[in-house]
Amino acid sequence: MKIGIIGAGNIGGNLTRRLTALGHDVSVANSRGPETLRELAEETGATPVRAEDAAEGAEVVIVTVPLKAVPGLPSGLLDGAAEGAVVIDTGNYYPQRDGRIAAIEDEGLTESRWTEQHLGHPVIKAFNGTYAQDLLDRARPAGDPDRMALPVAGDDEGAKRTVRTLIDELGFDTVDAGTIADSWRQQPGTPVYGLRAGTPAVEKALAEATPERPADFRA
Ligand SMILES: NC(=O)c1ccc[n+]([C@@H]2O[C@H](COP(=O)([O-])OP(=O)(O)OC[C@H]3O[C@@H](n4cnc5c(N)ncnc54)[C@H](OP(=O)(O)O)[C@@H]3O)[C@@H](O)[C@H]2O)c1
């Protein structure tokens, strides 16, 4: 599959490593330009590109930058993506890092809805509560008793299916965490956030979430 990754940090870098190893055709971008991604490209075989080119022809685009960087992403970022492209959002709102975002704090917009509005494209929320290192260390074959499950939320059932299949390929089970309106259940500070567990525990954690944003994650 042709995959564009915008952000080459902890999560973007490790997704580049894993997805290229699985044989996907990955383009990857950061904020400083493709010349700064030479090492990652040599290591993985991914194509380093400018952010504005990262989605070109991509069937899946992964946006994995700090929330504060989302409004400044190039306009028309997704214009060249393949028809029906699926956009994955791995983001979390950390007010200490991202500054206060009133739409999230005061209006109660879910973090991924806020991101969708800036991107002008629906997203599937995935990987936001997954430790970057776990993408390298904790992949397991289907059926392994230690296989972790990751929650996946989104409004488009077909897009969600595509992402769940990709995550299965990466070595993790998935749990359908509902729509983007429901996706507060997997935001920072919820029981499922950072949980390393299988499907039943992830389902239980999602069910036990409460909608109030924890104090640690408020500005
Ligand atoms: N770290 C984790 O374990 C983890 C786990 C789950 C979810 N998350 C969430 O996933 C998102 C990414 O986290 P991370 O830890 O991978 O971040 P990170 O290590 O700080 O990396 C961020 C990446 O985004 C790039 N970037 C920033 N502005 C950009 C722009 N305008 N255009 C293109 N690229 C841009 C940066 O480029 P430069 O290097 O050029 O600055 C960098 O490659 C965050 O919202 C985070 O909360 C993180």
CSV table of C-alpha atoms and ligand atoms in Angstrom, one decimal:
chain,number,residue,atom,x,y,z
A,1,MET,CA,0.0,0.0,0.0
A,2,LYS,CA,1.2,3.6,-0.6
A,3,ILE,CA,1.4,5.3,2.7
A,4,GLY,CA,2.3,8.9,3.5
A,5,ILE,CA,3.6,9.8,7.0
A,6,ILE,CA,3.6,13.4,8.2
A,7,GLY,CA,5.8,13.6,11.2
A,8,ALA,CA,9.0,11.5,11.7
A,9,GLY,CA,9.4,11.6,15.4
A,10,ASN,CA,8.8,8.9,18.0
A,11,ILE,CA,5.7,7.6,16.4
A,12,GLY,CA,6.2,8.6,12.8
A,13,GLY,CA,9.7,7.2,12.8
A,14,ASN,CA,8.7,3.8,14.2
A,15,LEU,CA,5.7,3.5,12.0
A,16,THR,CA,8.1,4.2,9.1
A,17,ARG,CA,10.3,1.4,10.3
A,18,ARG,CA,7.5,-1.1,10.8
A,19,LEU,CA,5.5,-0.3,7.6
A,20,THR,CA,8.5,-0.4,5.3
A,21,ALA,CA,9.5,-3.7,6.8
A,22,LEU,CA,6.1,-5.1,5.9
A,23,GLY,CA,6.7,-4.0,2.3
A,24,HIS,CA,4.6,-0.9,2.2
A,25,ASP,CA,5.7,2.0,0.0
A,26,VAL,CA,6.2,4.8,2.5
A,27,SER,CA,6.9,8.5,2.0
A,28,VAL,CA,7.8,10.4,5.2
A,29,ALA,CA,8.1,14.1,6.0
A,30,ASN,CA,9.1,16.3,8.9
A,31,SER,CA,9.1,20.0,9.4
A,32,ARG,CA,12.7,20.6,8.4
A,33,GLY,CA,12.8,19.0,5.0
A,34,PRO,CA,13.7,15.7,3.3
A,35,GLU,CA,17.5,16.3,3.6
A,36,THR,CA,17.2,15.9,7.3
A,37,LEU,CA,15.6,12.5,6.9
A,38,ARG,CA,18.5,10.8,5.0
A,39,GLU,CA,19.4,8.5,7.9
A,40,LEU,CA,15.8,7.2,8.4
A,41,ALA,CA,15.5,6.8,4.6
A,42,GLU,CA,18.7,4.8,4.4
A,43,GLU,CA,17.7,2.6,7.4
A,44,THR,CA,14.2,1.9,6.1
A,45,GLY,CA,14.0,2.4,2.4
A,46,ALA,CA,11.2,5.0,2.9
A,47,THR,CA,11.2,8.1,0.6
A,48,PRO,CA,11.9,11.3,2.4
A,49,VAL,CA,9.7,14.1,1.0
A,50,ARG,CA,8.4,17.6,1.8
A,51,ALA,CA,5.3,17.7,4.0
A,52,GLU,CA,3.3,19.1,1.1
A,53,ASP,CA,4.2,16.0,-1.0
A,54,ALA,CA,3.8,13.3,1.6
A,55,ALA,CA,0.2,12.5,0.8
A,56,GLU,CA,0.8,12.3,-3.0
A,57,GLY,CA,-1.0,9.2,-4.3
A,58,ALA,CA,-1.3,7.7,-0.8
A,59,GLU,CA,-4.1,5.4,0.1
A,60,VAL,CA,-3.3,5.9,3.8
A,61,VAL,CA,-1.9,9.1,5.3
A,62,ILE,CA,-0.7,9.2,8.9
A,63,VAL,CA,-0.6,12.6,10.6
A,64,THR,CA,1.6,12.3,13.6
A,65,VAL,CA,2.8,15.7,14.7
A,66,PRO,CA,2.2,17.6,18.0
A,67,LEU,CA,-1.4,19.1,18.0
A,68,LYS,CA,0.1,22.6,18.0
A,69,ALA,CA,1.7,21.9,14.6
A,70,VAL,CA,-1.6,20.8,12.9
A,71,PRO,CA,-3.0,24.3,12.0
A,72,GLY,CA,0.4,25.1,10.4
A,73,LEU,CA,0.5,22.1,8.1
A,74,PRO,CA,0.6,23.0,4.4
A,75,SER,CA,-2.9,23.9,3.0
A,76,GLY,CA,-4.1,21.3,0.5
A,77,LEU,CA,-2.0,18.8,2.3
A,78,LEU,CA,-4.3,15.9,1.3
A,79,ASP,CA,-5.2,17.2,-2.2
A,80,GLY,CA,-3.0,14.7,-4.0
A,81,ALA,CA,-3.9,11.7,-2.0
A,82,ALA,CA,-5.6,8.7,-3.7
A,83,GLU,CA,-9.4,8.8,-4.0
A,84,GLY,CA,-10.9,7.7,-0.8
A,85,ALA,CA,-7.6,8.0,1.1
A,86,VAL,CA,-7.8,7.1,4.8
A,87,VAL,CA,-6.2,9.6,7.2
A,88,ILE,CA,-4.9,8.3,10.6
A,89,ASP,CA,-4.6,10.8,13.4
A,90,THR,CA,-2.2,9.7,16.3
A,91,GLY,CA,-2.4,13.1,18.1
A,92,ASN,CA,-3.0,14.0,21.7
A,93,TYR,CA,-3.7,17.3,23.3
A,94,TYR,CA,-1.0,18.2,25.9
A,95,PRO,CA,-1.7,21.8,26.9
A,96,GLN,CA,1.8,22.0,28.4
A,97,ARG,CA,3.2,21.3,24.9
A,98,ASP,CA,0.4,22.5,22.6
A,99,GLY,CA,-0.8,25.6,24.4
A,100,ARG,CA,-4.4,26.1,25.4
A,101,ILE,CA,-6.9,25.0,22.8
A,102,ALA,CA,-10.3,26.6,23.7
A,103,ALA,CA,-12.4,24.5,21.3
A,104,ILE,CA,-11.2,21.3,23.1
A,105,GLU,CA,-11.2,22.7,26.7
A,106,ASP,CA,-14.3,24.9,26.6
A,107,GLU,CA,-16.5,23.5,23.8
A,108,GLY,CA,-15.7,19.9,24.5
A,109,LEU,CA,-14.6,19.1,20.9
A,110,THR,CA,-12.8,15.8,20.8
A,111,GLU,CA,-9.1,16.1,19.9
A,112,SER,CA,-9.6,14.2,16.7
A,113,ARG,CA,-12.6,16.3,15.7
A,114,TRP,CA,-10.5,19.4,16.2
A,115,THR,CA,-7.7,17.9,14.0
A,116,GLU,CA,-10.3,16.9,11.3
A,117,GLN,CA,-11.6,20.5,11.2
A,118,HIS,CA,-8.0,21.8,10.6
A,119,LEU,CA,-7.2,19.1,8.0
A,120,GLY,CA,-10.6,19.4,6.2
A,121,HIS,CA,-10.8,15.6,6.1
A,122,PRO,CA,-12.2,12.9,8.3
A,123,VAL,CA,-9.7,11.0,10.4
A,124,ILE,CA,-9.4,7.6,12.1
A,125,LYS,CA,-8.0,7.9,15.6
A,126,ALA,CA,-5.4,5.2,16.3
A,127,PHE,CA,-2.1,4.7,18.0
A,128,ASN,CA,-2.7,7.8,20.3
A,129,GLY,CA,-2.3,5.8,23.5
A,130,THR,CA,0.4,3.5,22.2
A,131,TYR,CA,4.0,3.9,23.4
A,132,ALA,CA,6.1,4.5,20.3
A,133,GLN,CA,8.6,1.9,21.4
A,134,ASP,CA,5.8,-0.7,21.7
A,135,LEU,CA,5.4,-0.5,17.9
A,136,LEU,CA,8.9,-2.1,17.6
A,137,ASP,CA,8.9,-4.3,20.7
A,138,ARG,CA,5.4,-5.6,21.3
A,139,ALA,CA,4.1,-6.8,18.0
A,140,ARG,CA,2.8,-10.3,18.2
A,141,PRO,CA,1.3,-12.8,15.7
A,142,ALA,CA,-2.5,-13.1,15.7
A,143,GLY,CA,-3.7,-15.4,18.5
A,144,ASP,CA,-0.6,-14.9,20.7
A,145,PRO,CA,-1.9,-14.6,24.3
A,146,ASP,CA,0.3,-11.6,24.9
A,147,ARG,CA,-1.0,-9.7,21.9
A,148,MET,CA,-2.0,-6.1,22.8
A,149,ALA,CA,-5.2,-4.5,21.5
A,150,LEU,CA,-5.4,-0.9,20.3
A,151,PRO,CA,-8.6,1.2,20.3
A,152,VAL,CA,-9.6,2.6,16.9
A,153,ALA,CA,-12.3,5.3,16.5
A,154,GLY,CA,-13.8,6.9,13.4
A,155,ASP,CA,-17.0,7.7,11.6
A,156,ASP,CA,-16.3,5.9,8.3
A,157,GLU,CA,-16.7,2.1,8.8
A,158,GLY,CA,-14.7,1.3,5.6
A,159,ALA,CA,-11.8,3.6,6.6
A,160,LYS,CA,-11.9,2.1,10.1
A,161,ARG,CA,-11.7,-1.4,8.6
A,162,THR,CA,-8.7,-0.4,6.5
A,163,VAL,CA,-6.9,0.9,9.6
A,164,ARG,CA,-7.8,-2.2,11.7
A,165,THR,CA,-6.4,-4.5,9.0
A,166,LEU,CA,-3.2,-2.5,8.9
A,167,ILE,CA,-2.8,-2.6,12.7
A,168,ASP,CA,-3.4,-6.4,12.6
A,169,GLU,CA,-0.6,-6.6,10.0
A,170,LEU,CA,1.6,-4.6,12.4
A,171,GLY,CA,1.0,-7.2,15.1
A,172,PHE,CA,-1.8,-5.9,17.3
A,173,ASP,CA,-5.5,-6.6,17.8
A,174,THR,CA,-7.9,-3.7,17.6
A,175,VAL,CA,-11.1,-2.7,19.4
A,176,ASP,CA,-13.8,-0.7,17.7
A,177,ALA,CA,-13.9,2.4,20.0
A,178,GLY,CA,-16.9,4.0,18.2
A,179,THR,CA,-17.1,7.3,16.3
A,180,ILE,CA,-14.9,10.5,16.6
A,181,ALA,CA,-17.6,11.9,18.9
A,182,ASP,CA,-16.9,8.9,21.2
A,183,SER,CA,-13.2,9.2,20.9
A,184,TRP,CA,-12.8,11.1,24.2
A,185,ARG,CA,-12.8,7.5,25.7
A,186,GLN,CA,-9.2,7.0,24.4
A,187,GLN,CA,-7.8,10.5,25.0
A,188,PRO,CA,-5.0,11.2,27.5
A,189,GLY,CA,-5.8,10.4,31.1
A,190,THR,CA,-8.5,7.8,30.3
A,191,PRO,CA,-8.2,4.2,31.5
A,192,VAL,CA,-7.2,2.9,28.1
A,193,TYR,CA,-4.6,5.5,27.4
A,194,GLY,CA,-1.2,3.7,27.6
A,195,LEU,CA,-2.9,0.4,28.6
A,196,ARG,CA,-0.9,-2.6,27.5
A,197,ALA,CA,-3.5,-5.3,27.4
A,198,GLY,CA,-5.6,-7.5,25.2
A,199,THR,CA,-9.1,-7.0,23.8
A,200,PRO,CA,-11.2,-7.7,27.0
A,201,ALA,CA,-9.3,-5.3,29.2
A,202,VAL,CA,-9.3,-2.6,26.4
A,203,GLU,CA,-13.0,-3.0,26.0
A,204,LYS,CA,-13.5,-2.7,29.8
A,205,ALA,CA,-11.3,0.4,30.0
A,206,LEU,CA,-13.1,2.1,27.1
A,207,ALA,CA,-16.4,1.4,28.9
A,208,GLU,CA,-15.2,2.8,32.2
A,209,ALA,CA,-14.0,6.1,30.8
A,210,THR,CA,-15.6,9.3,32.1
A,211,PRO,CA,-16.0,12.3,29.8
A,212,GLU,CA,-14.5,14.9,32.1
A,213,ARG,CA,-11.0,15.9,31.0
A,214,PRO,CA,-8.6,15.1,33.8
A,215,ALA,CA,-6.9,18.0,35.6
A,216,ASP,CA,-3.4,16.9,34.4
A,217,PHE,CA,-4.6,17.4,30.8
A,218,ARG,CA,-6.2,20.8,31.2
A,219,ALA,CA,-4.4,24.1,30.7
B,1,LIG,N1,5.7,9.5,21.7
B,1,LIG,C1,4.8,8.6,21.9
B,1,LIG,O1,5.0,7.5,22.4
B,1,LIG,C2,3.3,8.9,21.4
B,1,LIG,C3,2.4,7.9,21.5
B,1,LIG,C4,1.2,8.0,21.0
B,1,LIG,C5,0.8,9.2,20.5
B,1,LIG,N2,1.7,10.3,20.4
B,1,LIG,C6,1.2,11.5,19.8
B,1,LIG,O2,1.5,11.5,18.4
B,1,LIG,C7,1.9,12.8,18.0
B,1,LIG,C8,3.4,12.7,17.6
B,1,LIG,O3,4.1,12.4,18.7
B,1,LIG,P1,5.7,12.1,18.6
B,1,LIG,O4,6.1,11.7,20.0
B,1,LIG,O5,6.0,11.2,17.5
B,1,LIG,O6,6.3,13.6,18.3
B,1,LIG,P2,7.8,14.0,18.1
B,1,LIG,O7,8.7,12.9,18.4
B,1,LIG,O8,7.9,15.4,18.8
B,1,LIG,O9,7.8,14.2,16.5
B,1,LIG,C9,7.0,15.2,15.9
B,1,LIG,C10,7.3,15.1,14.4
B,1,LIG,O10,6.4,16.1,13.8
B,1,LIG,C11,7.1,16.8,12.9
B,1,LIG,N3,6.5,18.1,12.6
B,1,LIG,C12,6.2,19.1,13.4
B,1,LIG,N4,5.6,20.1,12.7
B,1,LIG,C13,5.5,19.7,11.4
B,1,LIG,C14,5.1,20.3,10.2
B,1,LIG,N5,4.5,21.5,10.2
B,1,LIG,N6,5.2,19.6,9.1
B,1,LIG,C15,5.7,18.3,9.1
B,1,LIG,N7,6.2,17.7,10.2
B,1,LIG,C16,6.1,18.4,11.3
B,1,LIG,C17,8.5,17.0,13.5
B,1,LIG,O11,9.4,17.4,12.6
B,1,LIG,P3,10.9,18.0,13.0
B,1,LIG,O12,11.6,16.8,13.6
B,1,LIG,O13,11.4,18.5,11.7
B,1,LIG,O14,10.6,19.1,14.0
B,1,LIG,C18,8.7,15.6,14.1
B,1,LIG,O15,9.2,14.8,13.0
B,1,LIG,C19,1.7,13.8,19.2
B,1,LIG,O16,0.4,14.3,19.1
B,1,LIG,C20,1.8,12.8,20.4
B,1,LIG,O17,1.1,13.3,21.5
B,1,LIG,C21,2.9,10.1,20.9
